[in-house]
Amino acid sequence: MSGKLEKATTHVSFVCQKCSQPIKLNRSLQARALVGVAETLEEKLKLEWSEEGEDEEAAQETAEAPEAEDLAPLPRSSPLTRKSRSRRSLETLSVIYDSLPTGSVKQDSRSTLKQIQIASETFALLSSHTDVDHPLCNECPESILDSYDQQICQTEESQRHYKKMAARLNKEVDVYKSQMVKLDKELEELQREEELLQSKLLKTEKQRKEIAAEMAEQKERELQLKEEEQVYWKEFNEHQRQVLQFKDDQISVQYQLQHTSEQLSRLKKTNVLNSAFHIWHNGHFGTINGLRLGRLQTVPVEWAEINAAWGQTTFLLSTLARVAGVRFERCKLVPYGNQSFVEVLDGKRRILPLYSTSGLRLFTDSKFDSAMVSFLDCLSQLKEHIEGSSQPHFMLPYRIDKDRIGDGREFYSVKTQFNTPEKWTKALKFVLTNLRWALTWVSANSIRPLVDVAE
């Protein structure tokens, strides 16, 4: 049996707990002396395996309701930790059976398991007392020592920094102590200053109360003054309104006076007769208020326009006579629009029309010719009055000789019988020219009121 066990143990291998490489144990861990110990541990292993199920159920119940203290890692020396390490060691090791007879497998397996249990318990015991899990290969301890050296260096470096920090803090404490002494002195000064300020505050509070009482009196006085001010401003505004109203009335009167004066001046300068009777010319025709007086073969003026022109001419001569104070002899002018006429004052009261009823009988109408001759006689009487009363001497531009009018070298008759339209139109143009000159003289010299010619 010992030979079989020796053969079986020669093929047991473990794995390094750091680099996971397979390792071969030393012969001291595979000696026959460990077999007896393994037999005594056989029953313990069975008990542990039988209790393993109960421990797992308890662990599940504990995991369902963990407490704060259970979250802390278990120490390495505890039985639970050691058991878990032993179980982990059994799970991670690999048992190699190279060549075992078939009939001896059951008998040799028990001795092999004992040897494995002993080795695992030994490694678990080592792992529970150190920070490194066992077993390890030959190379891994060196790397672990190197890491420990680095940790020692870092710890020493941290220690140096802590010493420097402690020295600096000691210096700062000295500085703070000196500052505290200064601050204590400043505090004493501030306390004394506070006492002074408290006394000043009391005085100030007393003054404040006195000032508050005075302000109350001033506010009452202010209210009275505001009421008086409102009354004053009301009276002042009313006075200003009246002054402005008077100024507006004065300005309005001044503007009205100025406007009236301007109108009076314009009316004084305005020639009413010139505005009412505008005499001008249009080619061969003389015109009065835009109406042509005359007729040409090349320009057949309508008789309605000629009759209207004779009405305006009759009205102008009648007006000039009244303004100048002239009473016509032998005839009377009756302005009646386009049907004006001349009334002969010979006792028979004949009516001579200053209009033509038919253009076909124009140059055979004796009454129309007689009316124009009578009109020229009236114009001759006004001419004599103007020339006789003018100082200096004023003369109309064209002379009048019975039924003719001209400039002294050449005369034109106002009759249509035995006359041409051109000469008749020329004579009428001279008549309007004399009337324009007479209108200018009457406007400038006559100051007598209008006189009714009929009287």
Coordinates of C-alpha atoms in Angstrom, one line a residue:
M1 CA 0.0 0.0 0.0
S2 CA 2.9 2.3 0.8
G3 CA 4.4 1.6 -2.6
K4 CA 1.2 2.4 -4.3
L5 CA 0.8 5.6 -2.3
E6 CA 4.3 6.5 -3.1
K7 CA 3.7 6.0 -6.8
A8 CA 0.4 8.1 -6.6
T9 CA 2.0 11.0 -4.8
T10 CA 4.8 11.3 -7.3
H11 CA 2.2 12.5 -9.8
V12 CA 0.4 15.2 -7.7
S13 CA 1.0 18.9 -8.9
F14 CA -0.2 22.3 -7.6
V15 CA -0.7 25.6 -9.3
C16 CA 1.1 28.9 -8.4
Q17 CA -1.5 31.2 -6.8
K18 CA 0.1 34.3 -8.5
C19 CA 1.1 33.3 -12.0
S20 CA -1.2 30.2 -12.3
Q21 CA 1.8 28.0 -13.5
P22 CA 2.0 24.3 -12.4
I23 CA 4.5 23.6 -9.7
K24 CA 6.1 20.5 -8.2
L25 CA 6.1 20.2 -4.4
N26 CA 9.2 19.4 -2.4
R27 CA 9.8 15.8 -1.3
S28 CA 9.4 16.8 2.4
L29 CA 5.7 17.3 1.7
Q30 CA 5.4 13.9 0.0
A31 CA 7.1 11.7 2.8
R32 CA 5.6 8.6 4.3
A33 CA 5.4 10.3 7.6
L34 CA 2.5 12.4 6.4
V35 CA 0.4 9.3 5.7
G36 CA -0.5 8.7 9.3
V37 CA -1.5 12.3 9.7
A38 CA -3.6 11.9 6.6
E39 CA -5.6 9.0 8.0
T40 CA -6.4 11.0 11.1
L41 CA -7.6 13.9 8.9
E42 CA -9.8 11.6 6.7
E43 CA -12.7 11.7 9.0
K44 CA -12.3 15.5 9.5
L45 CA -12.5 15.9 5.7
K46 CA -15.7 13.8 5.5
L47 CA -17.3 15.9 8.2
E48 CA -16.3 19.1 6.5
W49 CA -17.7 17.9 3.2
S50 CA -20.9 16.7 4.9
E51 CA -21.3 20.1 6.6
E52 CA -20.5 22.0 3.4
G53 CA -24.1 21.8 2.2
E54 CA -25.4 23.3 5.5
D55 CA -22.8 26.1 5.3
E56 CA -23.9 26.9 1.8
E57 CA -27.5 27.2 2.8
A58 CA -26.6 29.5 5.7
A59 CA -24.5 31.6 3.4
Q60 CA -27.4 31.9 1.0
E61 CA -29.7 33.1 3.8
T62 CA -27.1 35.5 5.0
A63 CA -26.6 36.9 1.4
E64 CA -30.4 37.5 1.1
A65 CA -30.3 40.0 4.0
P66 CA -26.7 41.4 4.5
E67 CA -25.9 43.8 7.3
A68 CA -23.4 46.6 7.3
E69 CA -20.9 44.7 9.4
D70 CA -21.0 41.6 7.1
L71 CA -19.8 43.7 4.2
A72 CA -16.3 44.1 5.8
P73 CA -13.7 41.5 4.6
L74 CA -13.1 38.5 7.0
P75 CA -9.7 38.2 8.6
R76 CA -7.3 35.6 7.3
S77 CA -7.1 33.6 10.5
S78 CA -10.9 33.0 10.7
P79 CA -12.1 29.4 10.2
L80 CA -14.4 30.4 7.3
T81 CA -11.5 32.0 5.5
R82 CA -9.2 29.1 6.1
K83 CA -11.9 26.7 4.9
S84 CA -12.5 28.7 1.8
R85 CA -8.8 28.8 1.0
S86 CA -8.6 25.0 1.5
R87 CA -11.5 24.5 -0.7
R88 CA -10.1 26.9 -3.3
S89 CA -6.8 25.1 -3.1
L90 CA -8.5 21.8 -3.7
E91 CA -10.4 23.2 -6.6
T92 CA -7.3 24.8 -8.3
L93 CA -4.9 22.0 -7.9
S94 CA -4.6 19.4 -10.7
V95 CA -4.0 15.8 -9.8
I96 CA -2.3 13.9 -12.5
Y97 CA -2.5 10.1 -12.7
D98 CA 0.0 9.0 -15.2
S99 CA -0.2 5.2 -15.0
L100 CA -2.2 3.4 -12.2
P101 CA -3.4 -0.2 -12.3
T102 CA -7.1 -0.5 -12.7
G103 CA -7.6 -2.6 -9.6
S104 CA -5.7 -0.4 -7.3
V105 CA -7.5 2.9 -8.1
K106 CA -9.9 2.8 -5.2
Q107 CA -7.3 1.8 -2.6
D108 CA -4.7 4.4 -3.7
S109 CA -7.1 7.3 -4.1
R110 CA -7.7 7.5 -0.4
S111 CA -4.0 7.9 0.4
T112 CA -3.7 10.4 -2.4
L113 CA -6.6 12.5 -1.1
K114 CA -5.1 12.4 2.4
Q115 CA -1.8 13.7 1.0
I116 CA -3.6 16.4 -0.9
Q117 CA -5.6 17.4 2.2
I118 CA -2.5 17.8 4.3
A119 CA -0.7 19.9 1.6
S120 CA -3.8 22.1 1.2
E121 CA -4.2 22.6 4.9
T122 CA -0.5 23.5 5.1
F123 CA -0.9 26.1 2.3
A124 CA -4.1 27.5 3.8
L125 CA -2.4 27.9 7.1
L126 CA 0.4 29.8 5.5
S127 CA -2.0 32.0 3.4
S128 CA -4.0 32.9 6.6
H129 CA -0.9 34.2 8.3
T130 CA 0.5 36.2 5.4
D131 CA -0.7 38.6 2.7
V132 CA 0.2 36.2 -0.1
D133 CA -1.7 33.1 -1.1
H134 CA 0.3 29.8 -1.3
P135 CA 1.7 27.8 -3.0
L136 CA 4.1 30.0 -5.1
C137 CA 6.6 29.2 -7.7
N138 CA 10.3 30.1 -7.5
E139 CA 10.0 33.3 -9.5
C140 CA 6.9 34.9 -8.0
P141 CA 8.4 35.6 -4.5
E142 CA 11.0 37.8 -6.1
S143 CA 8.4 39.9 -7.9
I144 CA 6.4 40.1 -4.6
L145 CA 9.6 41.3 -2.9
D146 CA 10.1 43.9 -5.6
S147 CA 6.6 45.2 -5.1
Y148 CA 7.2 45.3 -1.3
D149 CA 10.4 47.4 -1.9
Q150 CA 8.4 49.8 -4.0
Q151 CA 5.8 50.1 -1.3
I152 CA 8.5 50.7 1.3
C153 CA 10.0 53.5 -0.9
Q154 CA 6.6 55.1 -1.4
T155 CA 6.0 54.9 2.3
E156 CA 9.4 56.5 3.1
E157 CA 8.7 59.3 0.5
S158 CA 5.3 59.9 2.1
Q159 CA 6.9 60.0 5.5
R160 CA 9.4 62.7 4.3
H161 CA 6.5 64.7 2.9
Y162 CA 4.6 64.4 6.2
K163 CA 7.6 65.6 8.1
K164 CA 8.0 68.6 5.8
M165 CA 4.3 69.4 6.2
A166 CA 4.6 69.0 10.0
A167 CA 7.6 71.4 10.1
R168 CA 5.7 73.9 7.9
L169 CA 2.6 73.7 10.0
N170 CA 4.7 74.3 13.1
K171 CA 6.1 77.4 11.6
E172 CA 2.6 78.5 10.6
V173 CA 1.4 77.9 14.1
D174 CA 4.2 80.2 15.4
V175 CA 3.1 82.8 12.8
Y176 CA -0.5 82.4 13.8
K177 CA 0.4 82.8 17.5
S178 CA 2.2 86.1 16.7
Q179 CA -0.9 87.2 14.7
M180 CA -3.1 86.2 17.5
V181 CA -1.2 88.5 19.8
K182 CA -1.6 91.3 17.4
L183 CA -5.3 90.5 16.9
D184 CA -5.8 90.5 20.7
K185 CA -4.3 94.0 20.8
E186 CA -6.5 95.1 18.0
L187 CA -9.5 93.5 19.7
E188 CA -8.8 95.5 22.8
E189 CA -8.5 98.7 20.7
L190 CA -11.7 97.9 19.0
Q191 CA -13.4 97.3 22.3
R192 CA -12.3 100.7 23.5
E193 CA -13.4 102.2 20.2
E194 CA -16.7 100.4 20.6
E195 CA -17.3 102.0 24.0
L196 CA -16.6 105.4 22.6
L197 CA -18.9 104.7 19.7
Q198 CA -21.6 103.5 22.1
S199 CA -21.4 106.8 24.0
K200 CA -21.5 108.7 20.7
L201 CA -24.5 106.6 19.7
L202 CA -26.4 107.5 22.8
K203 CA -25.7 111.2 22.1
T204 CA -26.7 110.8 18.5
E205 CA -29.9 109.0 19.5
K206 CA -30.8 111.9 21.8
Q207 CA -30.1 114.3 19.0
R208 CA -32.1 112.2 16.6
K209 CA -35.2 112.4 18.9
E210 CA -34.8 116.2 19.1
I211 CA -34.5 116.4 15.3
A212 CA -37.5 114.1 14.9
A213 CA -39.6 116.4 17.0
E214 CA -38.4 119.4 15.1
M215 CA -39.1 117.6 11.8
A216 CA -42.7 116.9 12.9
E217 CA -43.1 120.6 13.5
Q218 CA -41.6 121.4 10.2
K219 CA -43.9 118.9 8.4
E220 CA -46.9 120.7 9.9
R221 CA -45.5 124.0 8.7
E222 CA -44.8 122.4 5.3
L223 CA -48.4 121.3 5.0
Q224 CA -49.6 124.8 5.8
L225 CA -47.2 126.3 3.2
K226 CA -48.3 123.8 0.6
E227 CA -51.9 124.8 1.1
E228 CA -51.0 128.4 0.9
E229 CA -48.9 127.6 -2.2
Q230 CA -51.8 125.9 -3.9
V231 CA -54.0 128.9 -3.2
Y232 CA -51.4 131.2 -4.5
W233 CA -50.8 129.2 -7.7
K234 CA -54.5 129.0 -8.4
E235 CA -54.8 132.8 -8.1
F236 CA -51.6 133.2 -10.2
N237 CA -52.8 130.8 -12.9
E238 CA -56.1 132.6 -13.0
H239 CA -54.3 135.9 -13.4
Q240 CA -52.0 134.5 -16.0
R241 CA -55.0 133.1 -17.9
Q242 CA -56.7 136.5 -17.9
V243 CA -53.4 138.2 -19.0
L244 CA -53.1 135.7 -21.8
Q245 CA -56.7 136.2 -22.8
F246 CA -56.2 139.9 -22.9
K247 CA -53.0 139.5 -24.9
D248 CA -54.9 137.2 -27.3
D249 CA -57.7 139.7 -27.6
Q250 CA -55.2 142.5 -28.2
I251 CA -53.3 140.5 -30.8
S252 CA -56.6 139.6 -32.5
V253 CA -57.6 143.2 -32.5
Q254 CA -54.2 144.2 -33.9
Y255 CA -54.4 141.6 -36.6
Q256 CA -57.9 142.7 -37.5
L257 CA -56.8 146.3 -37.6
Q258 CA -53.8 145.4 -39.7
H259 CA -56.0 143.3 -42.0
T260 CA -58.6 146.0 -42.3
S261 CA -55.9 148.6 -42.9
E262 CA -54.3 146.4 -45.6
Q263 CA -57.7 145.9 -47.2
L264 CA -58.4 149.7 -47.1
S265 CA -55.0 150.5 -48.6
R266 CA -55.5 147.8 -51.3
L267 CA -59.0 149.2 -52.0
K268 CA -57.6 152.7 -52.1
K269 CA -55.1 151.6 -54.6
T270 CA -57.5 149.4 -56.6
N271 CA -58.9 150.9 -59.7
V272 CA -62.5 149.5 -59.7
L273 CA -63.2 150.7 -63.2
N274 CA -60.1 149.0 -64.6
S275 CA -61.1 145.8 -62.8
A276 CA -64.7 146.0 -64.1
F277 CA -63.9 147.1 -67.6
H278 CA -60.7 145.5 -69.0
I279 CA -60.0 147.1 -72.4
W280 CA -57.4 145.5 -74.6
H281 CA -56.8 144.5 -78.2
N282 CA -56.8 141.2 -80.1
G283 CA -55.1 141.7 -83.4
H284 CA -57.3 144.1 -85.5
F285 CA -60.0 144.1 -82.9
G286 CA -60.4 146.2 -79.8
T287 CA -61.8 144.1 -76.9
I288 CA -63.6 144.9 -73.7
N289 CA -63.7 142.2 -71.0
G290 CA -62.6 139.8 -73.7
L291 CA -65.4 140.6 -76.1
R292 CA -64.4 141.7 -79.6
L293 CA -66.0 144.9 -81.0
G294 CA -66.0 144.8 -84.8
R295 CA -66.2 142.3 -87.7
L296 CA -63.9 141.4 -90.6
Q297 CA -64.6 139.4 -93.7
T298 CA -61.7 137.1 -92.8
V299 CA -62.8 136.9 -89.2
P300 CA -66.6 136.8 -89.0
V301 CA -67.3 137.6 -85.3
E302 CA -70.7 136.4 -84.1
W303 CA -73.2 139.2 -83.7
A304 CA -74.0 138.0 -80.2
E305 CA -70.4 138.8 -79.2
I306 CA -70.6 142.2 -80.9
N307 CA -73.9 143.1 -79.2
A308 CA -72.5 142.1 -75.8
A309 CA -69.4 144.2 -76.4
W310 CA -71.6 147.2 -77.2
G311 CA -73.5 146.6 -74.0
Q312 CA -70.2 146.6 -71.9
T313 CA -69.1 149.8 -73.8
T314 CA -72.4 151.6 -73.2
F315 CA -72.2 150.6 -69.5
L316 CA -68.6 151.9 -69.2
L317 CA -69.3 155.3 -70.9
S318 CA -72.5 155.8 -68.7
T319 CA -70.5 155.0 -65.6
L320 CA -67.6 157.4 -66.5
A321 CA -70.1 160.2 -67.1
R322 CA -71.8 159.6 -63.7
V323 CA -68.4 159.5 -61.9
A324 CA -67.1 162.6 -63.8
G325 CA -70.3 164.5 -63.3
V326 CA -71.1 164.9 -67.0
R327 CA -74.7 165.2 -68.2
F328 CA -75.0 164.2 -71.8
E329 CA -77.0 166.6 -74.1
R330 CA -79.3 165.4 -76.9
C331 CA -79.3 161.7 -75.9
K332 CA -79.2 159.3 -73.0
L333 CA -77.3 156.0 -72.8
V334 CA -79.3 153.1 -71.5
P335 CA -77.0 150.0 -70.8
Y336 CA -79.1 146.9 -71.2
G337 CA -76.7 144.1 -71.8
N338 CA -76.5 142.8 -75.4
Q339 CA -79.7 144.9 -76.1
S340 CA -78.5 148.3 -74.9
F341 CA -79.8 151.4 -76.7
V342 CA -79.6 155.2 -77.0
E343 CA -82.6 157.4 -76.2
V344 CA -82.7 160.6 -78.2
L345 CA -83.8 163.6 -76.1
D346 CA -85.7 165.6 -78.8
G347 CA -89.2 165.5 -77.3
K348 CA -90.2 162.5 -79.3
R349 CA -88.1 160.1 -77.2
R350 CA -86.8 157.9 -80.0
I351 CA -85.0 154.6 -79.3
L352 CA -81.9 153.8 -81.3
P353 CA -80.6 150.2 -80.7
L354 CA -76.9 149.6 -80.1
Y355 CA -77.3 146.1 -81.4
S356 CA -78.1 144.4 -84.7
T357 CA -80.9 142.0 -85.0
S358 CA -79.8 140.6 -88.4
G359 CA -76.4 140.4 -89.9
L360 CA -77.8 140.5 -93.5
R361 CA -79.0 144.1 -93.1
L362 CA -75.9 145.3 -91.2
F363 CA -74.7 147.8 -93.7
T364 CA -78.2 149.0 -94.5
D365 CA -79.4 149.4 -90.8
S366 CA -79.8 153.2 -90.3
K367 CA -81.0 153.0 -86.7
F368 CA -78.0 151.0 -85.7
D369 CA -75.8 153.6 -87.4
S370 CA -77.6 156.5 -85.7
A371 CA -77.2 154.8 -82.4
M372 CA -73.4 154.5 -82.9
V373 CA -73.2 158.1 -84.0
S374 CA -75.1 159.2 -80.9
F375 CA -72.8 157.1 -78.7
L376 CA -69.8 158.8 -80.4
D377 CA -71.4 162.2 -79.6
C378 CA -71.6 161.3 -75.9
L379 CA -68.0 160.2 -76.0
S380 CA -67.1 163.6 -77.6
Q381 CA -68.9 165.4 -74.7
L382 CA -66.9 163.4 -72.1
K383 CA -63.7 164.1 -74.0
E384 CA -64.4 167.9 -74.0
H385 CA -65.1 167.7 -70.2
I386 CA -61.8 165.9 -69.5
E387 CA -59.7 168.1 -71.7
G388 CA -61.3 171.2 -70.3
S389 CA -60.9 170.3 -66.6
S390 CA -57.4 168.8 -66.7
Q391 CA -54.4 170.6 -65.1
P392 CA -52.0 170.1 -66.7
H393 CA -53.7 169.7 -70.0
F394 CA -54.8 166.1 -70.8
M395 CA -56.0 165.0 -74.2
L396 CA -57.5 161.8 -75.5
P397 CA -55.4 160.2 -78.3
Y398 CA -58.1 160.2 -81.0
R399 CA -60.1 163.2 -82.3
I400 CA -63.9 163.0 -82.9
D401 CA -65.6 164.7 -85.7
K402 CA -69.3 164.0 -85.9
D403 CA -69.5 160.3 -87.0
R404 CA -65.8 160.0 -87.5
I405 CA -62.8 159.3 -85.3
G406 CA -59.1 159.4 -86.1
D407 CA -55.6 160.7 -85.3
G408 CA -55.9 163.9 -87.3
R409 CA -54.4 162.5 -90.5
E410 CA -56.9 159.8 -91.1
F411 CA -60.4 159.4 -89.9
Y412 CA -62.7 156.4 -89.8
S413 CA -66.5 156.5 -89.7
V414 CA -68.5 154.5 -87.1
K415 CA -71.4 154.0 -89.6
T416 CA -71.8 150.8 -91.5
Q417 CA -73.4 152.4 -94.6
F418 CA -70.9 153.1 -97.4
N419 CA -68.1 151.7 -95.2
T420 CA -66.0 148.6 -95.2
P421 CA -65.8 146.1 -92.3
E422 CA -62.1 146.8 -91.9
K423 CA -62.6 150.6 -91.5
W424 CA -65.6 150.1 -89.3
T425 CA -63.6 147.8 -87.0
K426 CA -60.7 150.3 -87.0
A427 CA -63.1 153.1 -85.9
L428 CA -64.5 151.0 -83.1
K429 CA -60.9 150.1 -81.9
F430 CA -60.2 153.9 -81.7
V431 CA -63.4 154.4 -79.7
L432 CA -62.3 151.7 -77.1
T433 CA -58.8 153.4 -77.0
N434 CA -60.3 156.7 -76.1
L435 CA -62.6 155.1 -73.5
R436 CA -59.5 153.4 -71.9
W437 CA -57.8 156.8 -71.6
A438 CA -60.9 158.4 -70.2
L439 CA -61.2 155.6 -67.7
T440 CA -57.6 156.2 -66.5
W441 CA -58.3 160.0 -66.1
V442 CA -61.6 159.5 -64.2
S443 CA -60.0 157.0 -61.9
A444 CA -57.2 159.3 -61.0
N445 CA -59.0 162.7 -60.8
S446 CA -62.6 162.3 -60.1
I447 CA -63.6 162.5 -56.3
R448 CA -67.2 163.6 -56.8
P449 CA -70.0 161.2 -56.0
L450 CA -71.9 159.5 -58.7
V451 CA -74.5 161.6 -60.4
D452 CA -77.6 160.3 -62.1
V453 CA -77.4 161.4 -65.7
A454 CA -81.1 161.4 -66.0
E455 CA -81.4 164.2 -63.5

